[in-house]
Short mmCIF file of C-alpha atoms and ligand atoms in Angstrom, two decimals:
data_model
loop_
_atom_site.label_atom_id
_atom_site.label_comp_id
_atom_site.label_asym_id
_atom_site.label_seq_id
_atom_site.Cartn_x
_atom_site.Cartn_y
_atom_site.Cartn_z
CA MET A 4 -1.28 -23.82 28.22
CA THR A 5 -2.85 -25.19 25.05
CA GLN A 6 -0.90 -27.62 22.93
CA LEU A 7 -0.89 -27.08 19.21
CA SER A 8 -0.30 -30.06 16.92
CA PHE A 9 2.80 -29.90 14.75
CA GLY A 10 0.67 -29.56 11.63
CA ARG A 11 -1.21 -26.51 12.93
CA ALA A 12 1.98 -24.95 14.35
CA TYR A 13 3.75 -25.44 11.03
CA LYS A 14 0.88 -23.82 9.16
CA LEU A 15 0.78 -20.82 11.51
CA ALA A 16 4.57 -20.34 11.27
CA SER A 17 4.47 -20.63 7.46
CA ILE A 18 1.72 -18.06 7.08
CA ILE A 19 3.47 -15.55 9.30
CA THR A 20 6.85 -16.15 7.63
CA ASP A 21 5.32 -15.64 4.18
CA GLY A 22 3.50 -12.56 5.45
CA LEU A 23 6.72 -11.03 6.78
CA TRP A 24 8.54 -11.61 3.51
CA GLU A 25 5.64 -10.19 1.50
CA ALA A 26 5.64 -7.11 3.75
CA GLY A 27 9.33 -6.59 2.95
CA ALA A 28 10.77 -7.66 6.30
CA PRO A 29 14.31 -6.29 6.74
CA ALA A 30 15.77 -9.72 7.55
CA SER A 31 18.46 -12.00 6.13
CA ALA A 32 16.62 -15.06 7.43
CA ILE A 33 13.33 -15.99 9.16
CA VAL A 34 13.38 -19.46 10.65
CA PRO A 35 11.12 -21.48 13.00
CA VAL A 36 12.60 -22.07 16.42
CA GLY A 37 11.42 -23.88 19.57
CA SER A 38 9.80 -27.27 19.37
CA LEU A 39 8.77 -26.57 15.79
CA ARG A 40 12.42 -26.57 14.75
CA ARG A 41 12.91 -29.81 16.65
CA TYR A 42 9.86 -31.23 14.83
CA ALA A 43 8.13 -32.20 18.07
CA ALA A 44 4.63 -33.57 17.42
CA GLU A 45 3.04 -31.02 19.69
CA THR A 46 4.07 -27.56 20.72
CA GLN A 47 3.11 -24.96 23.33
CA ASN A 48 4.85 -21.93 21.84
CA VAL A 49 5.11 -21.29 18.16
CA SER A 50 8.16 -19.06 17.59
CA LEU A 51 10.10 -17.56 14.73
CA LEU A 52 13.53 -15.99 14.71
CA ALA A 53 14.23 -13.16 12.30
CA VAL A 54 17.88 -12.27 11.75
CA THR A 55 18.49 -8.62 10.97
CA ASN A 56 20.78 -5.64 11.53
CA VAL A 57 20.84 -4.25 15.05
CA ASP A 58 19.31 -0.93 13.88
CA ARG A 59 16.38 -2.67 12.11
CA ILE A 60 15.15 -4.78 15.04
CA ASN A 61 12.49 -2.29 16.02
CA ASP A 62 11.22 -1.90 12.42
CA LEU A 63 10.92 -5.65 12.14
CA LEU A 64 8.91 -5.97 15.32
CA ILE A 65 6.57 -3.13 14.29
CA LEU A 66 6.08 -4.85 10.94
CA SER A 67 5.22 -8.11 12.74
CA CYS A 68 2.51 -6.36 14.76
CA ASP A 69 1.03 -4.81 11.61
CA LEU A 70 0.58 -8.10 9.71
CA PRO A 71 -3.03 -8.50 8.46
CA PHE A 72 -3.50 -11.81 10.32
CA VAL A 73 -2.70 -10.29 13.71
CA ASP A 74 -5.76 -9.81 15.94
CA HIS A 75 -3.94 -8.26 18.88
CA ILE A 76 -0.54 -7.90 20.54
CA LEU A 77 -0.12 -9.95 23.71
CA HIS A 78 3.42 -9.09 24.75
CA ARG A 79 6.29 -6.92 23.55
CA THR A 80 9.93 -6.73 24.61
CA GLU A 81 12.93 -5.05 23.00
CA GLN A 82 13.68 -8.09 20.91
CA SER A 83 10.41 -9.95 20.56
CA VAL A 84 6.69 -9.65 20.14
CA THR A 85 3.94 -12.18 20.83
CA VAL A 86 0.75 -11.80 18.85
CA GLN A 87 -2.64 -13.47 18.70
CA THR A 88 -3.88 -14.67 15.28
CA LYS A 89 -6.93 -16.68 14.29
CA LEU A 90 -4.68 -19.72 13.93
CA GLY A 91 -3.08 -19.34 17.37
CA THR A 92 -0.44 -17.43 19.30
CA ILE A 93 2.99 -16.84 17.81
CA SER A 94 6.18 -15.09 18.99
CA ILE A 95 8.55 -13.32 16.60
CA HIS A 96 12.06 -12.78 17.92
CA ALA A 97 14.50 -10.43 16.20
CA ILE A 98 18.25 -10.69 16.61
CA ASN A 99 21.30 -9.02 15.09
CA GLN A 100 23.45 -11.20 12.86
CA GLU A 101 26.45 -11.41 15.20
CA ALA A 102 24.40 -13.23 17.86
CA GLU A 103 22.42 -15.47 15.49
CA GLY A 104 24.01 -18.72 16.78
CA SER A 105 23.36 -17.84 20.40
CA ALA A 106 19.74 -16.93 19.67
CA LEU A 107 19.16 -20.19 17.79
CA ILE A 108 20.60 -22.21 20.67
CA ALA A 109 18.51 -20.42 23.31
CA LEU A 110 15.24 -20.39 21.33
CA THR A 111 15.44 -23.89 19.90
CA GLY A 112 15.76 -25.55 23.31
CA SER A 113 14.59 -27.92 24.60
CA SER A 114 14.77 -26.69 28.17
CA LYS A 115 16.27 -30.07 29.16
CA HIS A 116 18.92 -29.72 26.48
CA LEU A 117 19.72 -26.19 27.69
CA ASP A 118 20.01 -27.48 31.29
CA LEU A 119 22.60 -30.01 30.10
CA LEU A 120 24.50 -27.31 28.19
CA SER A 121 24.51 -25.21 31.35
CA GLU A 122 26.13 -28.11 33.23
CA VAL A 123 28.81 -28.51 30.57
CA ALA A 124 29.51 -24.74 30.72
CA LYS A 125 29.72 -24.83 34.50
CA SER A 126 32.28 -27.64 34.37
CA GLN A 127 34.43 -25.25 32.30
CA ASN A 128 33.97 -22.32 34.66
CA LEU A 129 31.55 -20.64 32.28
CA LEU A 130 28.07 -19.33 32.84
CA PHE A 131 25.50 -20.19 30.19
CA ARG A 132 22.94 -17.47 29.65
CA ASN A 133 20.50 -17.15 26.72
CA GLY A 134 22.83 -18.89 24.34
CA SER A 135 25.82 -16.81 25.39
CA LEU A 136 28.75 -17.79 27.62
CA ILE A 137 30.16 -15.62 30.40
CA ASN A 138 33.66 -16.22 31.72
CA ARG A 139 35.05 -15.63 35.22
CA THR A 140 35.97 -12.02 34.51
CA GLY A 141 32.39 -11.33 33.50
CA LYS A 142 33.10 -11.10 29.75
CA GLN A 143 30.10 -12.27 27.73
CA PHE A 144 30.51 -14.12 24.41
CA PHE A 145 27.79 -14.28 21.78
CA PHE A 146 28.12 -16.65 18.84
CA HIS A 147 27.45 -16.07 15.17
CA THR A 148 26.83 -19.77 14.50
CA GLU A 149 25.56 -22.69 16.57
CA THR A 150 28.60 -24.71 15.52
CA ALA A 151 30.87 -22.07 17.04
CA PHE A 152 28.88 -22.21 20.26
CA TYR A 153 29.07 -26.01 20.60
CA GLU A 154 32.74 -25.94 19.59
CA ARG A 155 33.53 -23.48 22.40
CA LEU A 156 32.14 -26.13 24.82
CA GLY A 157 34.18 -28.86 23.16
CA LEU A 158 31.11 -30.40 21.55
CA LEU A 159 30.14 -31.30 17.99
CA PHE A 160 27.16 -29.55 16.44
CA ILE A 161 23.98 -31.23 17.71
CA PRO A 162 21.11 -31.26 15.16
CA PRO A 163 17.90 -29.65 16.49
CA GLU A 164 15.93 -32.92 16.25
CA LEU A 165 18.26 -34.48 18.86
CA ARG A 166 18.07 -31.64 21.39
CA GLU A 167 15.70 -33.33 23.79
CA GLY A 168 17.96 -33.60 26.82
CA LYS A 169 18.50 -37.35 26.50
CA ASP A 170 21.94 -38.73 25.61
CA GLU A 171 22.83 -36.24 22.85
CA ILE A 172 25.42 -34.32 24.90
CA ARG A 173 27.15 -37.52 25.93
CA ALA A 174 27.23 -38.63 22.29
CA ALA A 175 28.54 -35.22 21.14
CA LYS A 176 31.33 -35.39 23.72
CA ALA A 177 32.23 -38.95 22.70
CA ASN A 178 32.15 -38.07 19.00
CA SER A 179 29.44 -40.70 18.53
CA LEU A 180 26.48 -38.68 17.27
CA PRO A 181 24.53 -40.58 14.62
CA LYS A 182 25.08 -39.78 10.93
CA LEU A 183 21.43 -38.86 10.62
CA LEU A 184 19.19 -39.68 7.69
CA SER A 185 18.76 -36.75 5.32
CA HIS A 186 15.90 -35.96 2.97
CA LYS A 187 18.07 -36.29 -0.13
CA GLN A 188 18.89 -39.91 0.77
CA ILE A 189 15.26 -40.90 0.28
CA ARG A 190 14.93 -42.56 -3.15
CA GLY A 191 11.21 -43.20 -3.21
CA ASP A 192 7.88 -42.87 -1.42
CA LEU A 193 6.03 -46.09 -0.79
CA HIS A 194 2.71 -44.78 0.58
CA MET A 195 0.30 -42.44 -1.19
CA HIS A 196 -3.37 -42.24 -2.13
CA THR A 197 -5.19 -41.27 -5.32
CA THR A 198 -8.76 -40.64 -6.43
CA TRP A 199 -9.19 -44.45 -6.50
CA SER A 200 -9.73 -44.05 -2.73
CA ASP A 201 -9.69 -40.87 -0.62
CA GLY A 202 -6.85 -39.04 -2.38
CA ARG A 203 -7.43 -35.78 -4.20
CA ASN A 204 -5.25 -36.37 -7.26
CA SER A 205 -5.10 -38.94 -10.05
CA ILE A 206 -2.39 -41.54 -10.46
CA LYS A 207 -0.92 -39.45 -13.28
CA GLU A 208 -0.76 -36.34 -11.10
CA MET A 209 0.88 -38.18 -8.23
CA VAL A 210 3.43 -39.73 -10.62
CA GLN A 211 4.22 -36.43 -12.28
CA ALA A 212 4.69 -34.66 -8.92
CA SER A 213 6.91 -37.50 -7.63
CA GLU A 214 8.99 -37.44 -10.80
CA THR A 215 9.52 -33.71 -10.38
CA LEU A 216 10.78 -34.42 -6.83
CA GLY A 217 13.44 -36.67 -8.34
CA TYR A 218 12.23 -39.98 -6.85
CA ASP A 219 13.39 -43.20 -8.49
CA TYR A 220 10.17 -44.98 -7.48
CA ILE A 221 6.84 -44.64 -5.73
CA ALA A 222 4.02 -46.95 -4.70
CA ILE A 223 0.36 -46.11 -5.24
CA THR A 224 -1.34 -47.51 -2.15
CA ASP A 225 -5.07 -46.85 -1.94
CA HIS A 226 -7.34 -48.09 0.85
CA SER A 227 -8.83 -51.60 0.63
CA GLN A 228 -12.56 -52.52 0.48
CA SER A 229 -13.37 -52.45 4.26
CA ALA A 230 -11.57 -49.20 5.02
CA GLY A 231 -13.46 -46.46 6.84
CA SER A 232 -12.67 -43.87 4.14
CA ASN A 233 -15.64 -42.76 2.04
CA LYS A 234 -13.98 -44.14 -1.09
CA LYS A 235 -11.89 -47.31 -1.30
CA LEU A 236 -10.46 -49.76 -3.78
CA ALA A 237 -12.98 -52.57 -4.38
CA LEU A 238 -11.85 -56.03 -5.44
CA SER A 239 -13.29 -55.34 -8.89
CA ASP A 240 -11.19 -52.14 -9.21
CA ILE A 241 -7.80 -53.78 -8.76
CA SER A 242 -7.10 -54.90 -12.31
CA ARG A 243 -8.38 -51.63 -13.80
CA GLN A 244 -6.12 -49.67 -11.43
CA LYS A 245 -3.21 -51.88 -12.46
CA ASP A 246 -3.90 -51.09 -16.11
CA GLU A 247 -3.97 -47.36 -15.40
CA ILE A 248 -0.66 -47.56 -13.49
CA ARG A 249 0.85 -49.41 -16.47
CA ALA A 250 -0.40 -46.77 -18.93
CA VAL A 251 0.88 -43.87 -16.80
CA SER A 252 4.19 -45.68 -16.23
CA ALA A 253 4.73 -46.02 -19.95
CA GLN A 254 4.66 -42.24 -20.25
CA HIS A 255 7.09 -41.78 -17.32
CA PRO A 256 10.04 -44.06 -17.89
CA ASN A 257 12.24 -42.20 -15.38
CA ILE A 258 10.25 -43.34 -12.36
CA GLN A 259 9.16 -46.83 -11.35
CA VAL A 260 5.54 -46.95 -10.20
CA LEU A 261 4.64 -49.89 -7.96
CA HIS A 262 1.06 -51.01 -7.63
CA GLY A 263 0.53 -51.24 -3.90
CA ILE A 264 -2.34 -51.33 -1.45
CA GLU A 265 -2.93 -50.14 2.13
CA VAL A 266 -4.89 -53.15 3.27
CA GLU A 267 -7.00 -53.11 6.43
CA ILE A 268 -6.08 -55.47 9.25
CA LEU A 269 -9.49 -56.84 10.29
CA SER A 270 -10.68 -57.36 13.83
CA LYS A 271 -9.09 -60.79 14.31
CA GLY A 272 -5.88 -59.86 12.52
CA SER A 273 -6.80 -61.31 9.12
CA LEU A 274 -6.46 -59.10 6.05
CA ASP A 275 -9.08 -57.38 3.94
CA PHE A 276 -8.08 -59.25 0.75
CA GLU A 277 -7.21 -62.89 0.30
CA ASP A 278 -3.57 -63.87 -0.07
CA ARG A 279 -3.89 -64.59 -3.81
CA VAL A 280 -5.28 -61.06 -4.30
CA LEU A 281 -2.51 -59.50 -2.18
CA ALA A 282 0.04 -61.46 -4.24
CA SER A 283 -1.12 -59.56 -7.32
CA PHE A 284 0.20 -56.26 -5.87
CA ASP A 285 3.84 -55.20 -6.14
CA ILE A 286 3.92 -54.20 -2.46
CA VAL A 287 1.45 -54.50 0.44
CA LEU A 288 1.08 -52.08 3.32
CA ALA A 289 -1.16 -53.17 6.21
CA SER A 290 -2.80 -50.91 8.70
CA LEU A 291 -5.19 -50.60 11.54
CA HIS A 292 -7.48 -47.58 11.37
CA ASN A 293 -10.02 -48.76 13.90
CA ASP A 294 -9.39 -50.28 17.31
CA GLU A 295 -12.99 -51.47 17.57
CA GLY A 296 -12.75 -50.97 21.33
CA GLN A 297 -10.21 -53.75 21.68
CA SER A 298 -7.71 -54.07 24.52
CA PRO A 299 -3.98 -53.31 23.96
CA GLN A 300 -3.40 -57.07 24.13
CA ALA A 301 -5.95 -57.78 21.36
CA LEU A 302 -4.57 -54.94 19.19
CA THR A 303 -1.05 -56.25 19.62
CA GLU A 304 -2.21 -59.73 18.57
CA ARG A 305 -3.87 -58.24 15.49
CA TYR A 306 -0.59 -56.65 14.47
CA LEU A 307 1.42 -59.77 15.21
CA ARG A 308 -0.79 -61.80 12.93
CA ALA A 309 -0.43 -59.25 10.14
CA ILE A 310 3.35 -59.09 10.61
CA ASP A 311 3.46 -62.87 10.31
CA SER A 312 1.83 -62.77 6.87
CA PRO A 313 4.33 -63.16 4.02
CA TYR A 314 2.09 -60.86 1.98
CA VAL A 315 2.49 -57.89 4.33
CA ASP A 316 5.63 -55.87 3.60
CA ILE A 317 5.03 -52.75 5.67
CA ILE A 318 2.92 -51.90 8.75
CA THR A 319 1.79 -48.27 8.43
CA HIS A 320 1.48 -45.76 11.27
CA PRO A 321 1.69 -48.55 13.90
CA ALA A 322 0.56 -46.59 16.97
CA ASN A 323 -2.23 -44.92 15.00
CA ARG A 324 -1.71 -41.71 16.88
CA SER A 325 -2.93 -38.27 15.88
CA PRO A 326 -0.89 -35.41 17.42
CA GLY A 327 -3.11 -32.97 19.28
CA LEU A 328 -5.97 -35.45 19.37
CA SER A 329 -4.81 -38.86 20.47
CA ASN A 330 -1.58 -40.46 21.67
CA GLY A 331 -2.45 -43.65 19.84
CA TYR A 332 -2.61 -47.26 20.96
CA THR A 333 -0.84 -48.61 24.02
CA LEU A 334 0.68 -51.67 22.43
CA ASP A 335 3.27 -54.21 23.43
CA PHE A 336 5.79 -52.52 21.17
CA ASP A 337 8.69 -54.76 22.21
CA ARG A 338 6.81 -57.80 20.89
CA ILE A 339 5.86 -55.96 17.70
CA PHE A 340 9.40 -54.76 17.06
CA THR A 341 10.91 -58.19 17.71
CA ALA A 342 8.35 -59.88 15.47
CA ALA A 343 8.98 -57.35 12.67
CA ALA A 344 12.71 -57.87 12.99
CA THR A 345 12.23 -61.67 12.77
CA THR A 346 9.98 -61.63 9.71
CA GLY A 347 11.71 -58.70 8.00
CA THR A 348 8.47 -56.69 7.88
CA ALA A 349 9.16 -52.95 7.74
CA LEU A 350 7.54 -50.52 10.19
CA GLU A 351 6.52 -47.11 8.99
CA ILE A 352 7.26 -43.58 10.05
CA ASP A 353 4.27 -41.84 8.47
CA GLY A 354 5.01 -38.18 7.69
CA ALA A 355 1.42 -36.99 7.54
CA PRO A 356 1.01 -34.31 10.25
CA SER A 357 -2.06 -36.26 11.40
CA HIS A 358 0.22 -39.23 12.20
CA LEU A 359 4.01 -38.61 12.56
CA ASP A 360 3.98 -42.25 13.61
CA LEU A 361 6.05 -44.15 14.66
CA ASP A 362 7.37 -41.22 16.69
CA GLY A 363 11.13 -40.76 17.12
CA GLN A 364 11.41 -42.58 20.41
CA LEU A 365 9.51 -45.66 19.23
CA ALA A 366 11.42 -45.67 15.92
CA ARG A 367 14.66 -45.66 17.86
CA ARG A 368 13.53 -48.62 19.91
CA ALA A 369 12.41 -50.41 16.75
CA THR A 370 15.84 -50.04 15.13
CA GLU A 371 17.53 -51.14 18.37
CA ALA A 372 15.40 -54.30 18.04
CA LYS A 373 16.75 -54.59 14.46
CA ALA A 374 13.44 -53.87 12.75
CA MET A 375 13.56 -52.14 9.37
CA ILE A 376 11.93 -48.67 9.11
CA VAL A 377 10.35 -47.07 6.06
CA VAL A 378 9.65 -43.31 5.88
CA ASP A 379 6.58 -42.39 3.82
CA SER A 380 4.46 -39.34 3.06
CA ASP A 381 1.03 -41.02 3.15
CA CYS A 382 0.01 -38.19 0.86
CA HIS A 383 -3.57 -37.64 -0.19
CA ARG A 384 -2.61 -34.73 -2.48
CA SER A 385 0.30 -34.16 -4.83
CA ASP A 386 1.32 -30.75 -3.47
CA ALA A 387 2.11 -32.20 -0.01
CA LEU A 388 4.43 -34.99 -1.21
CA HIS A 389 7.64 -33.14 -0.49
CA ARG A 390 6.51 -31.52 2.77
CA GLN A 391 5.14 -34.70 4.34
CA MET A 392 8.29 -36.62 3.44
CA GLN A 393 10.27 -33.83 5.12
CA PHE A 394 8.15 -34.28 8.28
CA GLY A 395 8.71 -38.05 8.14
CA VAL A 396 12.48 -37.66 7.70
CA ALA A 397 12.59 -35.19 10.63
CA THR A 398 10.66 -37.68 12.80
CA ALA A 399 13.17 -40.35 11.84
CA ARG A 400 15.98 -38.00 12.80
CA ARG A 401 14.30 -37.50 16.18
CA GLY A 402 14.74 -41.24 16.49
CA TRP A 403 18.48 -41.02 15.74
CA LEU A 404 17.95 -42.97 12.49
CA GLU A 405 20.69 -43.34 9.95
CA PRO A 406 20.15 -44.16 6.23
CA GLN A 407 20.91 -47.87 6.71
CA HIS A 408 17.90 -48.15 9.05
CA VAL A 409 15.53 -46.96 6.34
CA LEU A 410 14.20 -49.20 3.54
CA ASN A 411 13.47 -46.44 1.03
CA THR A 412 17.03 -45.18 0.96
CA GLN A 413 17.61 -48.37 -1.07
CA LYS A 414 17.42 -48.81 -4.85
CA ILE A 415 14.30 -50.09 -6.56
CA LYS A 416 15.89 -53.47 -7.23
CA ASP A 417 16.48 -53.83 -3.50
CA ILE A 418 12.85 -52.91 -2.78
CA ARG A 419 11.68 -55.61 -5.23
CA ARG A 420 14.09 -58.11 -3.65
CA PHE A 421 12.75 -57.19 -0.20
CA VAL A 422 9.15 -57.95 -1.28
CA LYS A 423 10.24 -61.16 -2.98
CA LYS A 424 12.01 -62.34 0.14
CA GLN A 425 8.93 -61.62 2.24
CA ARG A 426 6.78 -63.76 -0.07
CA GLN A 427 9.25 -66.63 0.02
CA ARG A 428 8.07 -67.21 3.58
CA ALA A 429 4.70 -68.38 2.19
ZN1 ZN B 26 -3.56 -45.23 6.98
ZN1 ZN B 27 -2.53 -44.11 3.92
#
């Protein structure tokens, strides 16, 4: 079966959801389910759940088949339809309100998580079937909410991002689930591009959009001179960009705008600008966009040298993966995480759908090694700032991250102190 990247799956699900609402779908809610709801980087089945009245299920499914984007109908049951669109295949499930919780459990998965739930049910003489529970007398219980379902099994509610069949059931039993990072705890976005490099919007537009989102601070971080992007920030641009940031900042006193850079880590691990140039920025992000055919060992060494620099505050998208296209570098992550923890350099979870990197599992290992994480949007356009931060936060949640693991849950004065401390190592 073909894998769809998270970004493409999200787009398909959004278009169909909007289409259903515009067509007057008789539903109280339409939500993504399956791996999309768990924010997995790749997905095989894109699925939506529409909650409706029992006598409107058929109408809703007919409406789904009639959407203008639908090329043909692949499969139809009493409660679902799978259709082919130009953007891919999608299933729409319809359920009556009373069984909403059961449907969400069954359709969100993962299959490994459901297997574990089945074991818990069995240990309580219950049969787990499609999100319902059947007792010894054969009576079947459906649940209105997921919380009620978990509660019936003596478990706390398990957030969808954790439902991967790892240790989430054990944690729920032991009352030790993480107090996961939430989007509203993010105070600022430290990675975004403007028309000074390959971004689509001006500094002013990015600042205005970020201010509307309620951020306390952002960093403008365009690509450095040797980057592969068609436009980049030349050495001679830096002071003019700084002036523009100052001018825009003066008109937006409610948000702090840091002048940052996403500097290339060159083939031997040196940086694309000299230290004295890097020192002129408020914050420095360093990244590898090109492996130049190097071995995992050589790539790891490049990162380690960058991490060792007192002028590097953040390593962006460390694995350099691209969901649906490439799994990214095979690095010695343990060495990278330990080094980052030692120097205090933050490692990024990049929320761009073309990255979602570090992924949850690696981020979890990084925090276990005591490395600091930062969650950024890496936006190249102002209208994606909120969405890409949401993807980044969800990826962090997949890594069981709590707010104290994440740099940009801190106040601006703490961010400035963090940079200052890094530079004191010089
Ligand atoms: Zn980058
Ligand atoms: Zn970037």
